[in-house]
PDB file of C-alpha atoms in Angstrom:
ATOM      1  CA  MET A   1      -0.106  -5.510  21.145  1.00 80.00           C
ATOM      2  CA  LEU A   2      -1.285  -6.713  17.712  1.00 90.00           C
ATOM      3  CA  LEU A   3      -4.234  -8.639  17.196  1.00 96.00           C
ATOM      4  CA  SER A   4      -3.714 -12.376  16.860  1.00 96.00           C
ATOM      5  CA  VAL A   5      -4.288 -14.327  13.476  1.00 96.00           C
ATOM      6  CA  GLY A   6      -7.921 -15.412  13.643  1.00 96.00           C
ATOM      7  CA  SER A   7      -9.167 -12.384  15.266  1.00 98.00           C
ATOM      8  CA  VAL A   8     -12.556 -10.772  13.812  1.00 98.00           C
ATOM      9  CA  VAL A   9     -12.888  -7.183  13.359  1.00 98.00           C
ATOM     10  CA  TYR A  10     -15.207  -4.437  11.928  1.00 97.00           C
ATOM     11  CA  LEU A  11     -13.366  -1.843  10.181  1.00 95.00           C
ATOM     12  CA  ASN A  12     -14.457   1.842  10.340  1.00 93.00           C
ATOM     13  CA  GLU A  13     -17.734   2.342   8.436  1.00 86.00           C
ATOM     14  CA  GLY A  14     -17.591  -1.265   7.623  1.00 88.00           C
ATOM     15  CA  ARG A  15     -20.554  -3.687   7.611  1.00 92.00           C
ATOM     16  CA  VAL A  16     -18.659  -6.984   6.945  1.00 94.00           C
ATOM     17  CA  LYS A  17     -16.687  -8.927   9.524  1.00 97.00           C
ATOM     18  CA  ILE A  18     -13.151  -9.337   8.506  1.00 97.00           C
ATOM     19  CA  VAL A  19     -10.711 -12.190   9.933  1.00 97.00           C
ATOM     20  CA  ILE A  20      -7.177 -11.374  10.293  1.00 97.00           C
ATOM     21  CA  MET A  21      -4.946 -13.809   8.191  1.00 96.00           C
ATOM     22  CA  THR A  22      -1.478 -12.185   8.728  1.00 95.00           C
ATOM     23  CA  ARG A  23       0.268  -9.394  10.291  1.00 95.00           C
ATOM     24  CA  TYR A  24       2.621  -7.039   8.579  1.00 93.00           C
ATOM     25  CA  PRO A  25       2.196  -8.229   4.906  1.00 93.00           C
ATOM     26  CA  LEU A  26       4.375  -6.566   2.306  1.00 92.00           C
ATOM     27  CA  VAL A  27       2.471  -5.123  -0.647  1.00 90.00           C
ATOM     28  CA  GLU A  28       3.705  -3.739  -3.799  1.00 88.00           C
ATOM     29  CA  ALA A  29       1.599  -0.676  -4.794  1.00 80.00           C
ATOM     30  CA  GLU A  30       2.642   2.538  -6.564  1.00 78.00           C
ATOM     31  CA  ASN A  31       5.721   1.142  -7.789  1.00 86.00           C
ATOM     32  CA  LYS A  32       7.203   0.509  -4.188  1.00 88.00           C
ATOM     33  CA  LYS A  33       6.768  -1.963  -1.447  1.00 92.00           C
ATOM     34  CA  MET A  34       4.910  -1.024   1.740  1.00 92.00           C
ATOM     35  CA  TYR A  35       3.498  -2.862   4.585  1.00 93.00           C
ATOM     36  CA  PHE A  36       0.254  -2.665   6.575  1.00 94.00           C
ATOM     37  CA  ASP A  37      -0.600  -3.922  10.018  1.00 95.00           C
ATOM     38  CA  TYR A  38      -2.870  -6.540   8.851  1.00 96.00           C
ATOM     39  CA  MET A  39      -4.288  -8.472   5.808  1.00 95.00           C
ATOM     40  CA  GLY A  40      -7.732 -10.195   6.082  1.00 96.00           C
ATOM     41  CA  SER A  41     -10.646 -11.490   4.388  1.00 96.00           C
ATOM     42  CA  LYS A  42     -14.402 -11.426   4.654  1.00 94.00           C
ATOM     43  CA  PHE A  43     -15.775 -13.493   7.404  1.00 93.00           C
ATOM     44  CA  PRO A  44     -17.122 -16.381   7.227  1.00 91.00           C
ATOM     45  CA  GLU A  45     -15.877 -16.774   3.627  1.00 89.00           C
ATOM     46  CA  GLY A  46     -12.318 -16.866   4.472  1.00 87.00           C
ATOM     47  CA  LEU A  47      -9.318 -16.520   2.102  1.00 89.00           C
ATOM     48  CA  ASP A  48     -10.062 -15.243  -1.489  1.00 87.00           C
ATOM     49  CA  PRO A  49      -6.981 -14.086  -3.239  1.00 83.00           C
ATOM     50  CA  LYS A  50      -8.928 -11.595  -5.167  1.00 84.00           C
ATOM     51  CA  GLN A  51     -10.552  -9.992  -2.200  1.00 86.00           C
ATOM     52  CA  THR A  52      -7.743  -9.638   0.298  1.00 91.00           C
ATOM     53  CA  ILE A  53      -7.956  -6.533   2.542  1.00 93.00           C
ATOM     54  CA  TYR A  54      -5.105  -4.613   3.871  1.00 94.00           C
ATOM     55  CA  PHE A  55      -5.533  -2.270   6.798  1.00 95.00           C
ATOM     56  CA  ASN A  56      -4.049  -0.862   9.832  1.00 96.00           C
ATOM     57  CA  GLU A  57      -4.668  -0.638  13.454  1.00 96.00           C
ATOM     58  CA  GLU A  58      -6.258   2.907  13.154  1.00 95.00           C
ATOM     59  CA  ASN A  59      -8.860   1.517  10.611  1.00 96.00           C
ATOM     60  CA  ILE A  60     -10.256  -1.022  13.262  1.00 97.00           C
ATOM     61  CA  ASP A  61     -13.808   0.084  14.519  1.00 97.00           C
ATOM     62  CA  SER A  62     -14.456  -2.953  16.784  1.00 97.00           C
ATOM     63  CA  VAL A  63     -13.053  -6.327  17.568  1.00 98.00           C
ATOM     64  CA  VAL A  64     -15.723  -9.133  17.424  1.00 97.00           C
ATOM     65  CA  PHE A  65     -13.315 -11.966  18.412  1.00 97.00           C
ATOM     66  CA  GLU A  66      -9.721 -12.053  19.469  1.00 96.00           C
ATOM     67  CA  GLY A  67      -7.638 -15.009  18.002  1.00 95.00           C
ATOM     68  CA  TYR A  68      -5.870 -17.502  20.096  1.00 95.00           C
ATOM     69  CA  GLN A  69      -2.836 -16.175  22.186  1.00 94.00           C
ATOM     70  CA  ASP A  70      -0.178 -18.028  24.348  1.00 95.00           C
ATOM     71  CA  GLU A  71       3.503 -17.323  25.201  1.00 96.00           C
ATOM     72  CA  GLU A  72       4.833 -18.288  21.914  1.00 95.00           C
ATOM     73  CA  GLU A  73       2.382 -15.689  20.217  1.00 94.00           C
ATOM     74  CA  LYS A  74       3.390 -12.945  22.692  1.00 93.00           C
ATOM     75  CA  ARG A  75       7.190 -13.606  21.991  1.00 95.00           C
ATOM     76  CA  TYR A  76       6.382 -13.579  18.230  1.00 94.00           C
ATOM     77  CA  GLN A  77       4.620 -10.296  18.430  1.00 92.00           C
ATOM     78  CA  VAL A  78       7.887  -8.707  19.991  1.00 93.00           C
ATOM     79  CA  VAL A  79      10.027 -10.051  17.211  1.00 94.00           C
ATOM     80  CA  LEU A  80       7.497  -8.884  14.462  1.00 92.00           C
ATOM     81  CA  GLN A  81       7.431  -5.312  16.169  1.00 90.00           C
ATOM     82  CA  GLU A  82      11.184  -5.229  16.221  1.00 92.00           C
ATOM     83  CA  LEU A  83      11.354  -6.163  12.422  1.00 90.00           C
ATOM     84  CA  VAL A  84       8.852  -3.475  11.524  1.00 90.00           C
ATOM     85  CA  LYS A  85      10.718  -0.739  13.859  1.00 90.00           C
ATOM     86  CA  ASN A  86      13.787  -1.363  11.753  1.00 92.00           C
ATOM     87  CA  SER A  87      12.138  -1.964   8.316  1.00 91.00           C
ATOM     88  CA  GLU A  88      13.289  -0.149   5.184  1.00 92.00           C
ATOM     89  CA  TYR A  89       9.558  -0.080   4.244  1.00 92.00           C
ATOM     90  CA  GLU A  90       6.880   2.732   4.467  1.00 91.00           C
ATOM     91  CA  LYS A  91       3.676   1.896   6.235  1.00 92.00           C
ATOM     92  CA  GLY A  92       0.742   1.771   3.595  1.00 90.00           C
ATOM     93  CA  ALA A  93      -2.268   4.061   4.117  1.00 89.00           C
ATOM     94  CA  VAL A  94      -5.693   2.914   3.450  1.00 86.00           C
ATOM     95  CA  SER A  95      -7.608   4.842   1.021  1.00 75.00           C
ATOM     96  CA  SER A  96     -11.089   2.891   1.063  1.00 53.00           C
ATOM     97  CA  ILE A  97     -12.836   0.426   2.969  1.00 51.00           C
ATOM     98  CA  LEU A  98     -14.767  -2.581   1.997  1.00 45.00           C
ATOM     99  CA  ARG A  99     -18.533  -1.903   2.305  1.00 42.00           C
ATOM    100  CA  THR A 100     -20.417  -4.521   0.975  1.00 35.00           C
TER     101      THR A 100
END
């Protein structure tokens, strides 16, 4: 299962906590749209449109805090995973990790 919005993680080789802001964002790069598992921002600063970070499950080193989950969240995750499974878009690959 995906981590919930509000979860806080460290990325591989990262030294900054990242708070998950959304799941499966679509990003335009290299003249095509692709998706990532997560979009986050530095914690505790929060959302800064100039410093959003796109990453995938395999880029997470450790989970510091898991965001709120209830039955609605669990149903929503099933819907999200079905959408991604049937998506026309490729999954993006992370080329570098924020190391500030």
